[in-house]
Short mmCIF file of C-alpha atoms in Angstrom, two decimals:
data_model
loop_
_atom_site.label_atom_id
_atom_site.label_comp_id
_atom_site.label_asym_id
_atom_site.label_seq_id
_atom_site.Cartn_x
_atom_site.Cartn_y
_atom_site.Cartn_z
CA UNK H 1 0.02 -0.01 -0.02
CA UNK H 2 1.36 3.46 -0.91
CA UNK H 3 0.60 6.68 0.86
CA UNK H 4 -1.05 9.56 -1.02
CA UNK H 5 0.87 12.21 0.95
CA UNK H 6 4.49 13.27 0.53
CA UNK H 7 5.51 13.45 4.15
CA UNK H 8 3.78 13.31 7.49
CA UNK H 9 4.83 15.94 10.04
CA UNK H 10 1.91 15.24 12.39
CA UNK H 11 3.99 13.45 15.06
CA UNK H 12 7.10 11.45 15.66
CA UNK H 13 4.64 8.61 16.43
CA UNK H 14 4.13 8.18 12.65
CA UNK H 15 7.77 7.35 12.12
CA UNK H 16 9.13 3.87 11.67
CA UNK H 17 11.86 2.25 13.80
CA UNK H 18 15.58 2.53 13.71
CA UNK H 19 17.25 -0.34 11.80
CA UNK H 20 19.44 -1.13 14.81
CA UNK H 21 16.31 -1.56 16.94
CA UNK H 22 14.64 -3.79 14.42
CA UNK H 23 17.79 -5.91 14.03
CA UNK H 24 18.09 -6.32 17.77
CA UNK H 25 14.49 -7.36 18.01
CA UNK H 26 14.98 -10.00 15.31
CA UNK H 27 18.05 -11.31 17.06
CA UNK H 28 16.14 -11.57 20.37
CA UNK H 29 13.50 -13.70 18.60
CA UNK H 30 16.06 -16.56 18.14
CA UNK H 31 16.24 -19.06 20.91
CA UNK H 32 14.76 -18.90 24.37
CA UNK H 33 15.11 -16.66 27.45
CA UNK H 34 13.68 -16.36 30.90
CA UNK H 35 10.30 -14.67 30.94
CA UNK H 36 8.85 -11.69 32.79
CA UNK H 37 11.93 -9.49 32.65
CA UNK H 38 14.34 -12.03 34.09
CA UNK H 39 16.32 -12.21 30.85
CA UNK H 40 19.87 -10.95 30.16
CA UNK H 41 18.67 -8.07 27.83
CA UNK H 42 16.58 -6.56 30.66
CA UNK H 43 19.58 -6.77 32.97
CA UNK H 44 21.66 -5.08 30.31
CA UNK H 45 19.17 -2.23 30.03
CA UNK H 46 19.43 -1.67 33.77
CA UNK H 47 23.23 -1.59 33.50
CA UNK H 48 23.20 0.81 30.59
CA UNK H 49 20.81 3.19 32.34
CA UNK H 50 22.78 3.04 35.61
CA UNK H 51 25.91 3.99 33.72
CA UNK H 52 24.09 6.68 31.74
CA UNK H 53 22.64 8.31 34.85
CA UNK H 54 25.79 7.82 36.97
CA UNK H 55 23.80 6.03 39.67
CA UNK H 56 22.26 2.66 40.46
CA UNK H 57 18.73 2.90 39.06
CA UNK H 58 15.80 0.55 39.22
CA UNK H 59 14.26 -0.02 35.76
CA UNK H 60 10.90 -1.38 34.63
CA UNK H 61 10.29 -1.62 30.84
CA UNK H 62 6.74 -1.13 29.61
CA UNK H 63 5.17 -0.93 26.18
CA UNK H 64 3.52 2.47 26.14
CA UNK H 65 4.09 5.99 27.42
CA UNK H 66 0.64 6.11 29.02
CA UNK H 67 1.50 2.98 31.04
CA UNK H 68 4.89 4.51 32.03
CA UNK H 69 3.32 7.75 33.24
CA UNK H 70 0.27 6.34 34.94
CA UNK H 71 2.12 3.53 36.70
CA UNK H 72 4.96 5.82 37.75
CA UNK H 73 2.45 8.17 39.36
CA UNK H 74 0.65 5.27 41.02
CA UNK H 75 3.91 4.49 42.90
CA UNK H 76 4.11 8.07 44.13
CA UNK H 77 0.56 9.19 44.90
CA UNK H 78 -2.25 7.79 47.16
CA UNK H 79 -5.83 7.83 46.03
CA UNK H 80 -6.45 11.05 48.02
CA UNK H 81 -3.42 12.70 46.58
CA UNK H 82 -2.87 15.47 44.02
CA UNK H 83 -0.56 15.55 41.03
CA UNK H 84 0.48 19.07 39.99
CA UNK H 85 1.20 19.34 36.25
CA UNK H 86 1.07 21.79 33.35
CA UNK H 87 -2.41 22.37 31.92
CA UNK H 88 -1.19 21.16 28.53
CA UNK H 89 0.65 18.12 29.84
CA UNK H 90 0.06 14.77 28.21
CA UNK H 91 -1.10 13.26 31.53
CA UNK H 92 -3.88 15.91 31.79
CA UNK H 93 -4.93 16.25 28.18
CA UNK H 94 -4.17 13.02 26.34
CA UNK H 95 -4.23 9.97 28.54
CA UNK H 96 -7.98 9.42 29.03
CA UNK H 97 -7.93 9.37 32.77
CA UNK H 98 -5.19 6.67 32.98
CA UNK H 99 -3.29 8.44 35.82
CA UNK H 100 -6.48 8.84 37.83
CA UNK H 101 -7.35 5.16 37.24
CA UNK H 102 -3.85 3.79 38.10
CA UNK H 103 -3.64 5.87 41.30
CA UNK H 104 -7.08 4.82 42.43
CA UNK H 105 -8.57 8.32 41.95
CA UNK H 106 -5.85 10.88 42.66
CA UNK H 107 -6.64 14.36 41.30
CA UNK H 108 -4.62 16.08 38.68
CA UNK H 109 -4.17 19.77 39.34
CA UNK H 110 -3.35 21.64 36.12
CA UNK H 111 -1.30 24.87 36.26
CA UNK H 112 -0.70 27.50 33.59
CA UNK H 113 2.74 28.38 32.28
CA UNK H 114 4.21 30.11 29.24
CA UNK H 115 5.81 27.83 26.65
CA UNK H 116 4.61 24.65 28.26
CA UNK H 117 6.67 25.25 31.39
CA UNK H 118 5.78 25.47 35.05
CA UNK H 119 7.45 28.01 37.34
CA UNK H 120 8.37 27.77 41.01
CA UNK H 121 6.21 30.83 41.66
CA UNK H 122 3.10 29.30 40.10
CA UNK H 123 3.70 26.00 41.96
CA UNK H 124 4.24 27.77 45.27
CA UNK H 125 1.09 29.87 44.89
CA UNK H 126 -0.96 26.76 44.06
CA UNK H 127 0.41 24.86 47.08
CA UNK H 128 -0.35 27.87 49.35
CA UNK H 129 -4.01 27.33 48.71
CA UNK H 130 -4.00 23.58 48.55
CA UNK H 131 -5.40 23.01 52.05
CA UNK H 132 -2.49 20.90 53.21
CA UNK H 133 -3.67 18.80 56.21
CA UNK H 134 -7.29 19.70 55.65
CA UNK H 135 -9.28 16.41 55.49
CA UNK H 136 -11.71 17.83 52.93
CA UNK H 137 -9.04 18.48 50.33
CA UNK H 138 -6.78 16.23 48.17
CA UNK H 139 -3.27 16.34 49.46
CA UNK H 140 -0.24 17.36 47.31
CA UNK H 141 1.70 14.25 46.53
CA UNK H 142 3.62 14.70 43.28
CA UNK H 143 4.82 17.13 40.74
CA UNK H 144 4.92 15.97 37.07
CA UNK H 145 7.19 17.81 34.59
CA UNK H 146 7.25 17.20 30.86
CA UNK H 147 10.69 17.10 29.20
CA UNK H 148 10.67 18.23 26.39
CA UNK H 149 7.36 20.10 27.00
CA UNK H 150 4.21 19.92 24.96
CA UNK H 151 5.24 23.24 23.38
CA UNK H 152 8.58 21.80 22.27
CA UNK H 153 10.54 23.77 24.87
CA UNK H 154 13.11 22.34 27.26
CA UNK H 155 13.62 22.76 30.98
CA UNK H 156 17.22 23.63 31.95
CA UNK H 157 18.71 21.73 34.88
CA UNK H 158 18.43 24.78 37.16
CA UNK H 159 14.71 25.10 36.26
CA UNK H 160 14.07 21.47 37.14
CA UNK H 161 16.02 21.91 40.41
CA UNK H 162 14.02 25.00 41.42
CA UNK H 163 10.73 23.22 40.87
CA UNK H 164 11.93 20.08 42.59
CA UNK H 165 12.99 22.13 45.61
CA UNK H 166 9.53 23.51 45.98
CA UNK H 167 7.90 20.13 45.60
CA UNK H 168 10.26 18.38 48.03
CA UNK H 169 9.78 21.13 50.60
CA UNK H 170 6.07 20.27 50.58
CA UNK H 171 6.69 16.51 50.89
CA UNK H 172 5.97 15.80 47.22
CA UNK H 173 7.83 13.44 44.88
CA UNK H 174 8.92 14.60 41.38
CA UNK H 175 8.03 12.66 38.23
CA UNK H 176 9.29 13.54 34.76
CA UNK H 177 7.38 12.54 31.66
CA UNK H 178 10.27 12.01 29.30
CA UNK H 179 8.49 10.92 26.07
CA UNK H 180 10.96 13.22 24.27
CA UNK H 181 13.70 13.16 26.94
CA UNK H 182 16.24 12.16 24.30
CA UNK H 183 15.50 15.33 22.32
CA UNK H 184 15.79 17.43 25.46
CA UNK H 185 19.14 15.99 26.43
CA UNK H 186 20.39 16.31 22.87
CA UNK H 187 19.53 19.99 22.90
CA UNK H 188 20.87 20.70 26.37
CA UNK H 189 24.13 18.87 25.82
CA UNK H 190 24.30 18.01 29.49
CA UNK H 191 24.69 14.68 31.24
CA UNK H 192 21.27 13.04 31.72
CA UNK H 193 21.97 12.96 35.51
CA UNK H 194 22.19 16.76 35.63
CA UNK H 195 18.61 17.21 34.47
CA UNK H 196 17.08 14.30 36.43
CA UNK H 197 18.11 13.00 39.81
CA UNK H 198 20.79 15.62 40.45
CA UNK H 199 18.08 18.16 39.87
CA UNK H 200 15.63 16.45 42.24
CA UNK H 201 13.70 14.10 39.89
CA UNK H 202 12.62 10.88 41.62
CA UNK H 203 11.12 8.95 38.72
CA UNK H 204 11.54 9.30 35.01
CA UNK H 205 9.22 7.82 32.30
CA UNK H 206 11.86 7.37 29.66
CA UNK H 207 10.36 7.34 26.14
CA UNK H 208 11.95 5.21 23.40
CA UNK H 209 8.97 4.92 21.04
CA UNK H 210 9.08 8.47 19.69
CA UNK H 211 12.83 8.20 19.42
CA UNK H 212 13.29 5.16 17.20
CA UNK H 213 11.88 2.11 19.05
CA UNK H 214 8.73 0.20 17.91
CA UNK H 215 7.01 0.17 21.31
CA UNK H 216 9.27 0.49 24.29
CA UNK H 217 9.40 2.78 27.35
CA UNK H 218 11.07 2.51 30.73
CA UNK H 219 10.12 3.65 34.18
CA UNK H 220 13.39 4.68 35.84
CA UNK H 221 13.50 5.04 39.59
CA UNK H 222 16.35 7.11 41.04
CA UNK H 223 15.06 6.48 44.59
CA UNK H 224 14.94 2.63 45.10
CA UNK H 225 12.54 2.97 48.01
CA UNK H 226 9.86 4.33 45.67
CA UNK H 227 10.14 1.19 43.47
CA UNK H 228 9.43 -1.36 46.16
CA UNK H 229 5.83 -2.05 45.08
CA UNK H 230 6.16 -1.12 41.41
CA UNK H 231 6.51 -4.71 40.24
CA UNK H 232 3.12 -5.51 41.71
CA UNK H 233 1.57 -2.34 40.34
CA UNK H 234 2.83 -3.13 36.81
CA UNK H 235 1.61 -6.77 36.99
CA UNK H 236 -1.84 -5.78 38.34
CA UNK H 237 -2.23 -3.26 35.55
CA UNK H 238 -1.42 -5.83 32.87
CA UNK H 239 1.90 -4.40 31.86
CA UNK H 240 4.27 -7.16 32.92
CA UNK H 241 5.08 -8.58 29.49
CA UNK H 242 5.74 -12.30 29.52
CA UNK H 243 8.34 -12.16 26.78
CA UNK H 244 9.88 -9.07 28.30
CA UNK H 245 13.11 -9.46 26.36
CA UNK H 246 11.36 -7.97 23.31
CA UNK H 247 10.85 -4.71 25.06
CA UNK H 248 14.36 -4.73 26.48
CA UNK H 249 15.97 -5.71 23.18
CA UNK H 250 14.63 -2.47 21.70
CA UNK H 251 15.80 -0.33 24.61
CA UNK H 252 19.17 -2.04 24.79
CA UNK H 253 19.90 -1.31 21.09
CA UNK H 254 18.54 2.21 21.35
CA UNK H 255 20.84 3.02 24.28
CA UNK H 256 23.96 1.30 22.84
CA UNK H 257 26.73 3.53 21.52
CA UNK H 258 24.62 6.70 22.12
CA UNK H 259 22.24 5.74 19.30
CA UNK H 260 19.38 7.36 21.25
CA UNK H 261 21.18 10.72 21.25
CA UNK H 262 22.32 10.46 17.63
CA UNK H 263 18.76 9.91 16.48
CA UNK H 264 17.47 12.71 18.70
CA UNK H 265 20.05 15.13 17.36
CA UNK H 266 18.97 14.44 13.82
CA UNK H 267 15.29 15.07 14.70
CA UNK H 268 16.26 18.32 16.40
CA UNK H 269 18.40 19.38 13.50
CA UNK H 270 15.54 18.87 11.06
CA UNK H 271 13.23 20.90 13.35
CA UNK H 272 15.82 23.72 13.47
CA UNK H 273 16.07 23.71 9.62
CA UNK H 274 12.33 23.62 9.26
CA UNK H 275 11.69 26.46 11.79
CA UNK H 276 14.38 28.71 10.37
CA UNK H 277 13.06 28.35 6.84
CA UNK H 278 9.51 28.98 7.85
CA UNK H 279 10.35 31.96 10.11
CA UNK H 280 11.88 33.69 7.10
CA UNK H 281 8.61 33.71 5.22
CA UNK H 282 6.49 36.91 5.17
CA UNK H 283 3.64 36.61 7.68
CA UNK H 284 5.12 33.63 9.47
CA UNK H 285 5.56 33.60 13.23
CA UNK H 286 6.98 30.98 15.52
CA UNK H 287 4.80 30.54 18.59
CA UNK H 288 7.55 29.07 20.83
CA UNK H 289 11.27 28.66 20.72
CA UNK H 290 12.19 25.51 18.90
CA UNK H 291 14.26 23.57 21.46
CA UNK H 292 13.44 19.93 20.64
CA UNK H 293 11.74 18.42 17.55
CA UNK H 294 8.40 20.27 17.47
CA UNK H 295 7.69 23.44 15.51
CA UNK H 296 4.71 25.56 16.33
CA UNK H 297 4.22 28.15 13.65
CA UNK H 298 1.59 30.53 12.31
CA UNK H 299 1.47 30.77 8.54
CA UNK H 300 -0.75 32.68 6.11
CA UNK H 301 -3.80 30.59 5.21
CA UNK H 302 -2.80 30.38 1.58
CA UNK H 303 0.55 28.86 2.51
CA UNK H 304 -0.88 26.36 5.01
CA UNK H 305 -3.60 25.27 2.63
CA UNK H 306 -1.19 25.02 -0.29
CA UNK H 307 1.21 22.85 1.67
CA UNK H 308 -1.64 20.47 2.55
CA UNK H 309 -2.82 20.44 -1.04
CA UNK H 310 0.78 19.58 -2.09
CA UNK H 311 0.59 16.42 -0.02
CA UNK H 312 2.13 17.33 3.36
CA UNK H 313 0.38 16.46 6.62
CA UNK H 314 0.62 18.30 9.94
CA UNK H 315 -1.69 19.19 12.75
CA UNK H 316 -3.68 22.38 12.91
CA UNK H 317 -3.81 23.55 16.49
CA UNK H 318 -6.15 26.43 17.45
CA UNK H 319 -6.74 29.09 14.85
CA UNK H 320 -3.90 29.46 12.39
CA UNK H 321 -1.32 27.75 14.65
CA UNK H 322 0.28 24.61 13.05
CA UNK H 323 2.30 21.88 14.69
CA UNK H 324 5.02 20.13 12.72
CA UNK H 325 7.08 17.34 14.31
CA UNK H 326 10.31 15.95 12.89
CA UNK H 327 11.57 12.50 13.71
CA UNK H 328 14.80 10.50 13.86
CA UNK H 329 14.30 9.46 10.22
CA UNK H 330 13.01 12.72 8.71
CA UNK H 331 14.94 13.13 5.44
CA UNK H 332 16.68 16.51 4.99
CA UNK H 333 15.55 16.45 1.37
CA UNK H 334 11.90 16.37 2.47
CA UNK H 335 12.42 19.34 4.71
CA UNK H 336 14.12 21.25 1.84
CA UNK H 337 11.29 20.50 -0.53
CA UNK H 338 8.74 21.45 2.02
CA UNK H 339 10.43 24.80 2.54
CA UNK H 340 10.77 25.43 -1.17
CA UNK H 341 7.05 24.86 -1.76
CA UNK H 342 6.22 27.05 1.25
CA UNK H 343 8.46 29.80 -0.17
CA UNK H 344 6.83 29.47 -3.64
CA UNK H 345 3.34 29.66 -2.04
CA UNK H 346 4.34 32.68 -0.04
CA UNK H 347 5.63 34.53 -3.05
CA UNK H 348 2.37 33.84 -4.96
CA UNK H 349 0.17 34.88 -2.08
#
């Protein structure tokens, strides 16, 4: 079956998988291995992530980002607890109540913030009115940060640390939704530890699927005490995969030889090229800084409509705002062609 469109910029979820990951999966399919995550590949993933984060971490592979986020929060938050998050965060907008279900009914408390980011001031103000200790109110239990954010921006280590300090001062744990963590680290150029546990993050949902895996994520605990019951939570939720080596084979190959960062750097570079070309068009305006692999841009209607008519796919957000997402396998030639057509349309408008 052939597609009728030239290229799909709607999401990095539409991309395929990295050849190294596919090859590793094929290799794992030969022979037998212990089930339920007791295999050598799962142990290798834990070793790789411990080395990557410069600390002994506890790792649980799962198949989806929704499972990673919801189950991670279930280990942090009681049913009467509250999870503070950005109002545009994936856990609040796009996970169909999964965090609430997994936690047994905990409440998500969405907060506003420019460019997809929360600020210590906004979090402090919200907690001041939270009714801490009041039996009639849900109790603050966790802060969830998205890295990179839903606006395609990136938290710097000092920003994560400042937010974590507020959360920890109020007895809250800190969770990071890292569906695009690779893109954030590639942009920051810092050690992964600097923007996670060294900045106060307790649990990371590490996303591999958007970055080149087929279906593989990992819940990474930097505080082992928080992971004590997670095995049971994962099993009860139906996310303990019997042939767990097939999740781990993907992650193991993705993490090997910095493949995860090389793929993310390519996606980021294509987003940079795309944003710079579009921003140069008359009437174009970038809505947010392009810091990962998402471009939010306003284009004249004739240009946006013409690009769709030419066979390109992208999401239309509210009004004239478009979202275009590049991936680890986005060809530079496609980006160049897209920009040429956009320029031609702009000149004709």
